PDB file of C-alpha atoms and ligand atoms in Angstrom:
ATOM      1  CA  MET A   1      22.441   1.347  -4.956  1.00 62.00           C
ATOM      2  CA  GLU A   2      19.678   0.348  -7.346  1.00 66.00           C
ATOM      3  CA  LYS A   3      19.864  -3.372  -8.044  1.00 70.00           C
ATOM      4  CA  TYR A   4      17.935  -2.902 -11.290  1.00 77.00           C
ATOM      5  CA  PRO A   5      19.006   0.228 -13.243  1.00 80.00           C
ATOM      6  CA  GLY A   6      16.300   2.896 -13.392  1.00 86.00           C
ATOM      7  CA  LYS A   7      14.089   1.085 -10.889  1.00 95.00           C
ATOM      8  CA  LYS A   8      13.753   1.754  -7.182  1.00 97.00           C
ATOM      9  CA  ASN A   9      14.261  -1.214  -4.875  1.00 97.00           C
ATOM     10  CA  THR A  10      10.823  -1.485  -3.321  1.00 98.00           C
ATOM     11  CA  ALA A  11       9.350  -3.256  -0.300  1.00 98.00           C
ATOM     12  CA  VAL A  12       5.631  -3.870   0.121  1.00 98.00           C
ATOM     13  CA  PHE A  13       4.081  -4.285   3.582  1.00 98.00           C
ATOM     14  CA  ILE A  14       0.845  -6.264   3.818  1.00 98.00           C
ATOM     15  CA  SER A  15      -1.393  -7.825   6.461  1.00 97.00           C
ATOM     16  CA  GLY A  16      -3.878  -9.987   4.574  1.00 97.00           C
ATOM     17  CA  ARG A  17      -5.376 -10.792   1.193  1.00 97.00           C
ATOM     18  CA  GLY A  18      -2.781  -8.936  -0.868  1.00 98.00           C
ATOM     19  CA  SER A  19      -4.796  -8.017  -3.955  1.00 98.00           C
ATOM     20  CA  ASN A  20      -3.020  -4.640  -4.143  1.00 98.00           C
ATOM     21  CA  LEU A  21       0.305  -6.421  -3.713  1.00 98.00           C
ATOM     22  CA  LYS A  22      -0.626  -8.580  -6.689  1.00 98.00           C
ATOM     23  CA  SER A  23      -1.308  -5.532  -8.858  1.00 98.00           C
ATOM     24  CA  LEU A  24       1.987  -3.948  -7.749  1.00 98.00           C
ATOM     25  CA  ILE A  25       3.951  -7.120  -8.528  1.00 98.00           C
ATOM     26  CA  LYS A  26       2.415  -7.229 -11.998  1.00 97.00           C
ATOM     27  CA  HIS A  27       3.327  -3.581 -12.500  1.00 97.00           C
ATOM     28  CA  SER A  28       6.862  -4.043 -11.201  1.00 96.00           C
ATOM     29  CA  LYS A  29       7.485  -6.742 -13.800  1.00 95.00           C
ATOM     30  CA  LYS A  30       6.737  -4.339 -16.653  1.00 95.00           C
ATOM     31  CA  LYS A  31       9.773  -2.952 -18.454  1.00 93.00           C
ATOM     32  CA  ASN A  32       8.729   0.680 -18.087  1.00 93.00           C
ATOM     33  CA  SER A  33       7.692   0.597 -14.414  1.00 96.00           C
ATOM     34  CA  LEU A  34       9.871   2.598 -12.029  1.00 97.00           C
ATOM     35  CA  ILE A  35       9.928   0.015  -9.237  1.00 98.00           C
ATOM     36  CA  LYS A  36      11.319  -3.435  -8.639  1.00 97.00           C
ATOM     37  CA  ILE A  37       9.687  -5.273  -5.768  1.00 97.00           C
ATOM     38  CA  ILE A  38      12.476  -6.981  -3.888  1.00 97.00           C
ATOM     39  CA  LEU A  39      10.897  -7.610  -0.510  1.00 98.00           C
ATOM     40  CA  VAL A  40       7.458  -8.266   1.013  1.00 98.00           C
ATOM     41  CA  ILE A  41       6.965  -8.067   4.751  1.00 98.00           C
ATOM     42  CA  SER A  42       3.808  -8.981   6.630  1.00 98.00           C
ATOM     43  CA  ASN A  43       2.952  -8.512  10.287  1.00 97.00           C
ATOM     44  CA  ASN A  44       0.777 -11.585   9.829  1.00 96.00           C
ATOM     45  CA  PRO A  45       2.818 -14.665   8.867  1.00 95.00           C
ATOM     46  CA  ASP A  46      -0.378 -16.338   7.584  1.00 96.00           C
ATOM     47  CA  ALA A  47      -1.285 -13.505   5.208  1.00 97.00           C
ATOM     48  CA  GLU A  48      -2.680 -14.868   1.978  1.00 96.00           C
ATOM     49  CA  GLY A  49      -0.706 -12.297  -0.032  1.00 96.00           C
ATOM     50  CA  LEU A  50       2.590 -13.903   0.990  1.00 96.00           C
ATOM     51  CA  LYS A  51       1.693 -17.045  -0.943  1.00 94.00           C
ATOM     52  CA  TYR A  52       1.288 -15.091  -4.163  1.00 92.00           C
ATOM     53  CA  ALA A  53       4.543 -13.174  -3.653  1.00 93.00           C
ATOM     54  CA  SER A  54       6.446 -16.398  -3.038  1.00 92.00           C
ATOM     55  CA  LYS A  55       5.740 -17.438  -6.626  1.00 91.00           C
ATOM     56  CA  SER A  56       7.902 -14.565  -7.875  1.00 91.00           C
ATOM     57  CA  GLU A  57      11.565 -13.944  -7.124  1.00 90.00           C
ATOM     58  CA  ILE A  58      10.775 -11.838  -4.079  1.00 97.00           C
ATOM     59  CA  GLU A  59      12.061 -12.212  -0.535  1.00 97.00           C
ATOM     60  CA  ILE A  60       9.118 -12.697   1.810  1.00 97.00           C
ATOM     61  CA  TYR A  61       9.040 -12.390   5.578  1.00 97.00           C
ATOM     62  CA  GLY A  62       6.227 -12.851   8.081  1.00 97.00           C
ATOM     63  CA  ILE A  63       7.089 -11.136  11.348  1.00 96.00           C
ATOM     64  CA  LYS A  64       4.600 -11.429  14.183  1.00 91.00           C
ATOM     65  CA  ASN A  65       3.297  -8.103  15.449  1.00 79.00           C
ATOM     66  CA  LYS A  66       4.655  -8.492  18.918  1.00 79.00           C
ATOM     67  CA  SER A  67       8.113  -9.744  18.058  1.00 76.00           C
ATOM     68  CA  ASN A  68       9.979  -6.490  17.530  1.00 94.00           C
ATOM     69  CA  PHE A  69       8.346  -5.964  14.142  1.00 97.00           C
ATOM     70  CA  GLU A  70       9.808  -2.529  13.421  1.00 97.00           C
ATOM     71  CA  ASN A  71      13.431  -3.311  14.306  1.00 97.00           C
ATOM     72  CA  LYS A  72      13.399  -6.560  12.370  1.00 97.00           C
ATOM     73  CA  SER A  73      11.881  -4.794   9.364  1.00 98.00           C
ATOM     74  CA  LEU A  74      14.443  -1.975   9.500  1.00 98.00           C
ATOM     75  CA  LYS A  75      17.244  -4.537   9.348  1.00 98.00           C
ATOM     76  CA  LEU A  76      15.691  -6.184   6.293  1.00 98.00           C
ATOM     77  CA  LEU A  77      15.113  -2.831   4.574  1.00 98.00           C
ATOM     78  CA  ASP A  78      18.778  -2.067   5.071  1.00 98.00           C
ATOM     79  CA  LYS A  79      19.924  -5.526   3.985  1.00 98.00           C
ATOM     80  CA  TYR A  80      18.002  -5.312   0.702  1.00 98.00           C
ATOM     81  CA  ASN A  81      18.846  -1.637   0.056  1.00 97.00           C
ATOM     82  CA  ILE A  82      15.217  -0.610  -0.074  1.00 98.00           C
ATOM     83  CA  ASP A  83      14.493   2.901  -1.417  1.00 97.00           C
ATOM     84  CA  LEU A  84      10.701   2.906  -1.151  1.00 98.00           C
ATOM     85  CA  ILE A  85       8.059   1.200   1.000  1.00 98.00           C
ATOM     86  CA  CYS A  86       4.516   0.744  -0.286  1.00 98.00           C
ATOM     87  CA  LEU A  87       1.923  -0.134   2.329  1.00 98.00           C
ATOM     88  CA  ALA A  88      -0.848  -2.213   0.776  1.00 98.00           C
ATOM     89  CA  GLY A  89      -3.547  -3.341   3.172  1.00 98.00           C
ATOM     90  CA  PHE A  90      -1.056  -3.055   6.017  1.00 98.00           C
ATOM     91  CA  MET A  91      -3.106  -2.811   9.190  1.00 96.00           C
ATOM     92  CA  LYS A  92      -0.413  -1.781  11.649  1.00 95.00           C
ATOM     93  CA  ILE A  93       0.430   1.835  12.391  1.00 95.00           C
ATOM     94  CA  LEU A  94       4.142   2.539  11.921  1.00 96.00           C
ATOM     95  CA  SER A  95       5.774   4.639  14.628  1.00 96.00           C
ATOM     96  CA  GLY A  96       7.374   8.033  14.087  1.00 96.00           C
ATOM     97  CA  ASN A  97      10.636   6.424  15.089  1.00 96.00           C
ATOM     98  CA  PHE A  98      10.353   3.875  12.265  1.00 97.00           C
ATOM     99  CA  ILE A  99       9.505   6.555   9.692  1.00 98.00           C
ATOM    100  CA  LYS A 100      12.464   8.654  10.832  1.00 97.00           C
ATOM    101  CA  LYS A 101      14.903   5.731  10.878  1.00 98.00           C
ATOM    102  CA  PHE A 102      13.915   4.466   7.417  1.00 98.00           C
ATOM    103  CA  SER A 103      14.287   8.064   6.167  1.00 97.00           C
ATOM    104  CA  LYS A 104      13.116   7.279   2.614  1.00 98.00           C
ATOM    105  CA  PRO A 105       9.573   7.610   1.228  1.00 98.00           C
ATOM    106  CA  ILE A 106       6.694   5.442   2.439  1.00 98.00           C
ATOM    107  CA  LEU A 107       3.415   5.417   0.487  1.00 98.00           C
ATOM    108  CA  ASN A 108       0.012   4.078   1.495  1.00 98.00           C
ATOM    109  CA  ILE A 109      -3.275   3.313  -0.222  1.00 98.00           C
ATOM    110  CA  HIS A 110      -6.442   4.210   1.634  1.00 98.00           C
ATOM    111  CA  PRO A 111      -9.971   3.272   0.550  1.00 98.00           C
ATOM    112  CA  SER A 112     -11.591   6.711   0.785  1.00 98.00           C
ATOM    113  CA  LEU A 113     -11.388  10.155  -0.729  1.00 98.00           C
ATOM    114  CA  LEU A 114      -9.019  11.574   1.863  1.00 98.00           C
ATOM    115  CA  PRO A 115      -9.161  13.755   3.904  1.00 98.00           C
ATOM    116  CA  LYS A 116     -12.598  12.148   4.348  1.00 98.00           C
ATOM    117  CA  TYR A 117     -12.816   8.975   6.417  1.00 98.00           C
ATOM    118  CA  LYS A 118      -9.388   8.381   7.850  1.00 98.00           C
ATOM    119  CA  GLY A 119      -9.054   5.089   9.718  1.00 97.00           C
ATOM    120  CA  LEU A 120     -11.332   2.073   9.382  1.00 97.00           C
ATOM    121  CA  ASN A 121     -14.804   1.256   7.966  1.00 98.00           C
ATOM    122  CA  THR A 122     -14.578   3.889   5.247  1.00 98.00           C
ATOM    123  CA  HIS A 123     -17.270   2.435   2.960  1.00 98.00           C
ATOM    124  CA  GLU A 124     -19.724   1.959   5.782  1.00 98.00           C
ATOM    125  CA  ARG A 125     -19.313   5.599   6.788  1.00 98.00           C
ATOM    126  CA  ALA A 126     -19.646   6.900   3.211  1.00 98.00           C
ATOM    127  CA  ILE A 127     -22.901   4.950   2.699  1.00 98.00           C
ATOM    128  CA  LYS A 128     -24.278   5.989   6.084  1.00 98.00           C
ATOM    129  CA  ASN A 129     -23.601   9.648   5.271  1.00 98.00           C
ATOM    130  CA  LYS A 130     -25.346   9.241   1.910  1.00 98.00           C
ATOM    131  CA  ASP A 131     -22.248  10.446   0.042  1.00 98.00           C
ATOM    132  CA  ARG A 132     -22.550  10.527  -3.739  1.00 98.00           C
ATOM    133  CA  PHE A 133     -18.966   9.400  -4.256  1.00 98.00           C
ATOM    134  CA  ALA A 134     -16.455   7.061  -2.674  1.00 98.00           C
ATOM    135  CA  GLY A 135     -12.930   6.345  -3.854  1.00 98.00           C
ATOM    136  CA  ALA A 136      -9.310   5.623  -3.089  1.00 98.00           C
ATOM    137  CA  SER A 137      -6.283   7.758  -2.299  1.00 98.00           C
ATOM    138  CA  ILE A 138      -2.547   7.173  -2.391  1.00 98.00           C
ATOM    139  CA  HIS A 139      -0.657   9.376   0.035  1.00 98.00           C
ATOM    140  CA  LYS A 140       2.728   9.774   1.673  1.00 98.00           C
ATOM    141  CA  VAL A 141       2.984   8.248   5.109  1.00 98.00           C
ATOM    142  CA  THR A 142       3.716  10.602   7.976  1.00 96.00           C
ATOM    143  CA  GLU A 143       3.400  10.245  11.726  1.00 94.00           C
ATOM    144  CA  LYS A 144      -0.225  11.399  11.527  1.00 93.00           C
ATOM    145  CA  LEU A 145      -2.569   8.603  10.388  1.00 92.00           C
ATOM    146  CA  ASP A 146      -3.807   8.876   6.759  1.00 92.00           C
ATOM    147  CA  SER A 147      -2.800  12.547   6.632  1.00 93.00           C
ATOM    148  CA  GLY A 148       0.322  12.828   4.432  1.00 96.00           C
ATOM    149  CA  LYS A 149       0.409  14.544   1.049  1.00 98.00           C
ATOM    150  CA  ILE A 150      -2.046  13.035  -1.431  1.00 98.00           C
ATOM    151  CA  ILE A 151      -0.409  11.791  -4.622  1.00 98.00           C
ATOM    152  CA  LEU A 152      -3.398  10.460  -6.549  1.00 98.00           C
ATOM    153  CA  GLN A 153      -7.115   9.908  -6.000  1.00 98.00           C
ATOM    154  CA  LYS A 154      -9.927   8.445  -8.050  1.00 98.00           C
ATOM    155  CA  LYS A 155     -13.599   8.434  -7.274  1.00 98.00           C
ATOM    156  CA  VAL A 156     -16.506   6.111  -7.994  1.00 98.00           C
ATOM    157  CA  LYS A 157     -20.215   6.832  -7.817  1.00 98.00           C
ATOM    158  CA  ILE A 158     -22.142   5.344  -4.911  1.00 98.00           C
ATOM    159  CA  LEU A 159     -25.396   3.955  -6.284  1.00 98.00           C
ATOM    160  CA  LYS A 160     -28.561   3.634  -4.230  1.00 96.00           C
ATOM    161  CA  SER A 161     -28.260  -0.102  -4.669  1.00 97.00           C
ATOM    162  CA  ASP A 162     -24.702  -0.232  -3.248  1.00 98.00           C
ATOM    163  CA  ASP A 163     -23.909  -1.909   0.057  1.00 98.00           C
ATOM    164  CA  VAL A 164     -20.545  -2.142   1.807  1.00 98.00           C
ATOM    165  CA  ARG A 165     -19.571  -5.252  -0.150  1.00 98.00           C
ATOM    166  CA  SER A 166     -20.437  -3.950  -3.593  1.00 98.00           C
ATOM    167  CA  LEU A 167     -18.769  -0.611  -2.863  1.00 98.00           C
ATOM    168  CA  GLU A 168     -15.646  -2.321  -1.553  1.00 98.00           C
ATOM    169  CA  LYS A 169     -15.467  -4.311  -4.783  1.00 98.00           C
ATOM    170  CA  LYS A 170     -15.781  -1.212  -6.946  1.00 98.00           C
ATOM    171  CA  VAL A 171     -13.216   0.754  -4.943  1.00 98.00           C
ATOM    172  CA  LEU A 172     -10.774  -2.165  -4.897  1.00 98.00           C
ATOM    173  CA  LYS A 173     -10.865  -2.238  -8.684  1.00 98.00           C
ATOM    174  CA  ILE A 174      -9.761   1.385  -8.880  1.00 98.00           C
ATOM    175  CA  GLU A 175      -7.164   0.799  -6.125  1.00 98.00           C
ATOM    176  CA  HIS A 176      -5.493  -1.766  -8.372  1.00 98.00           C
ATOM    177  CA  GLU A 177      -5.570   0.701 -11.221  1.00 98.00           C
ATOM    178  CA  ILE A 178      -4.251   3.807  -9.455  1.00 98.00           C
ATOM    179  CA  TYR A 179      -1.628   2.511  -6.998  1.00 98.00           C
ATOM    180  CA  PRO A 180       0.913   1.633  -9.731  1.00 98.00           C
ATOM    181  CA  LYS A 181       0.190   4.948 -11.484  1.00 98.00           C
ATOM    182  CA  ALA A 182       0.592   6.904  -8.255  1.00 98.00           C
ATOM    183  CA  ILE A 183       3.950   5.277  -7.502  1.00 98.00           C
ATOM    184  CA  ASP A 184       5.369   6.111 -10.920  1.00 96.00           C
ATOM    185  CA  LYS A 185       3.946   9.652 -10.684  1.00 97.00           C
ATOM    186  CA  PHE A 186       5.547  10.093  -7.259  1.00 98.00           C
ATOM    187  CA  LEU A 187       8.928   8.776  -8.390  1.00 97.00           C
ATOM    188  CA  THR A 188       8.906  10.875 -11.560  1.00 95.00           C
ATOM    189  CA  ASN A 189       8.426  14.021  -9.506  1.00 91.00           C
ATOM    190  CA  LEU A 190      11.061  13.229  -6.864  1.00 86.00           C
TER     191      LEU A 190
HETATM  192  C1  GRF B   1      -7.587  -2.227   0.612  1.00 74.80           C
HETATM  193  O1  GRF B   1      -8.893  -1.751   0.461  1.00 74.80           O
HETATM  194  C2  GRF B   1      -6.685  -1.113   1.104  1.00 74.80           C
HETATM  195  O2  GRF B   1      -6.994   0.134   0.584  1.00 74.80           O
HETATM  196  C3  GRF B   1      -6.967  -1.142   2.577  1.00 74.80           C
HETATM  197  O3  GRF B   1      -7.078  -2.527   2.899  1.00 74.80           O
HETATM  198  C4  GRF B   1      -7.512  -3.245   1.743  1.00 74.80           C
HETATM  199  C5  GRF B   1      -6.487  -4.314   1.507  1.00 74.80           C
HETATM  200  O4  GRF B   1      -6.792  -5.166   0.448  1.00 74.80           O
HETATM  201  N1  GRF B   1      -5.974  -0.411   3.331  1.00 74.80           N
HETATM  202  P1  GRF B   1      -5.703  -6.132  -0.177  1.00 74.80           P
HETATM  203  O5  GRF B   1      -5.010  -6.856   0.977  1.00 74.80           O
HETATM  204  O6  GRF B   1      -4.742  -5.301  -0.961  1.00 74.80           O
HETATM  205  O7  GRF B   1      -6.464  -7.090  -1.034  1.00 74.80           O
END
């Protein structure tokens, strides 16, 4: 059951900095957002993002990669009645078994214009290939890495003067802008 009427109980999975988590928390606090972030789980107990989340009324858990991460997470998702998982800089690949057992939607943000550049080092590859545009995509998570249905994308121009760092900065800015929008779009069309 929804703990907050009209809002989906949401969990965010992170591994590090957590800047996307921060933008999602801000969004979740808005009256008209369709999510309420209840739970944050990290496969890295030292993730910087956990510190930010702990300042809000959110349950946070750091579960080491090797210590039965998926089973422990499934128990927490059940305990907190989670309806939606948002992966945000989560660097572990979830198994098909996990996706099946959770059985509700899982979304991910990826720093490229999918289906281009699945996996890592997306900005490096876009610059190397002399692409004119880079960007970010929010997609549904399926067993196949970075391949589920795309919900929203936005592109940015790659300038001749751009390097990996400057491009990452530009793309991150649009990530923060489109992830909340993509979630609400996805939930509206459910
Ligand atoms: C983001 O670029 C995200 O798209 C990618 O990893 C980065 C995580 O950044 N999967 P942050 O932890 O949200 O700051």
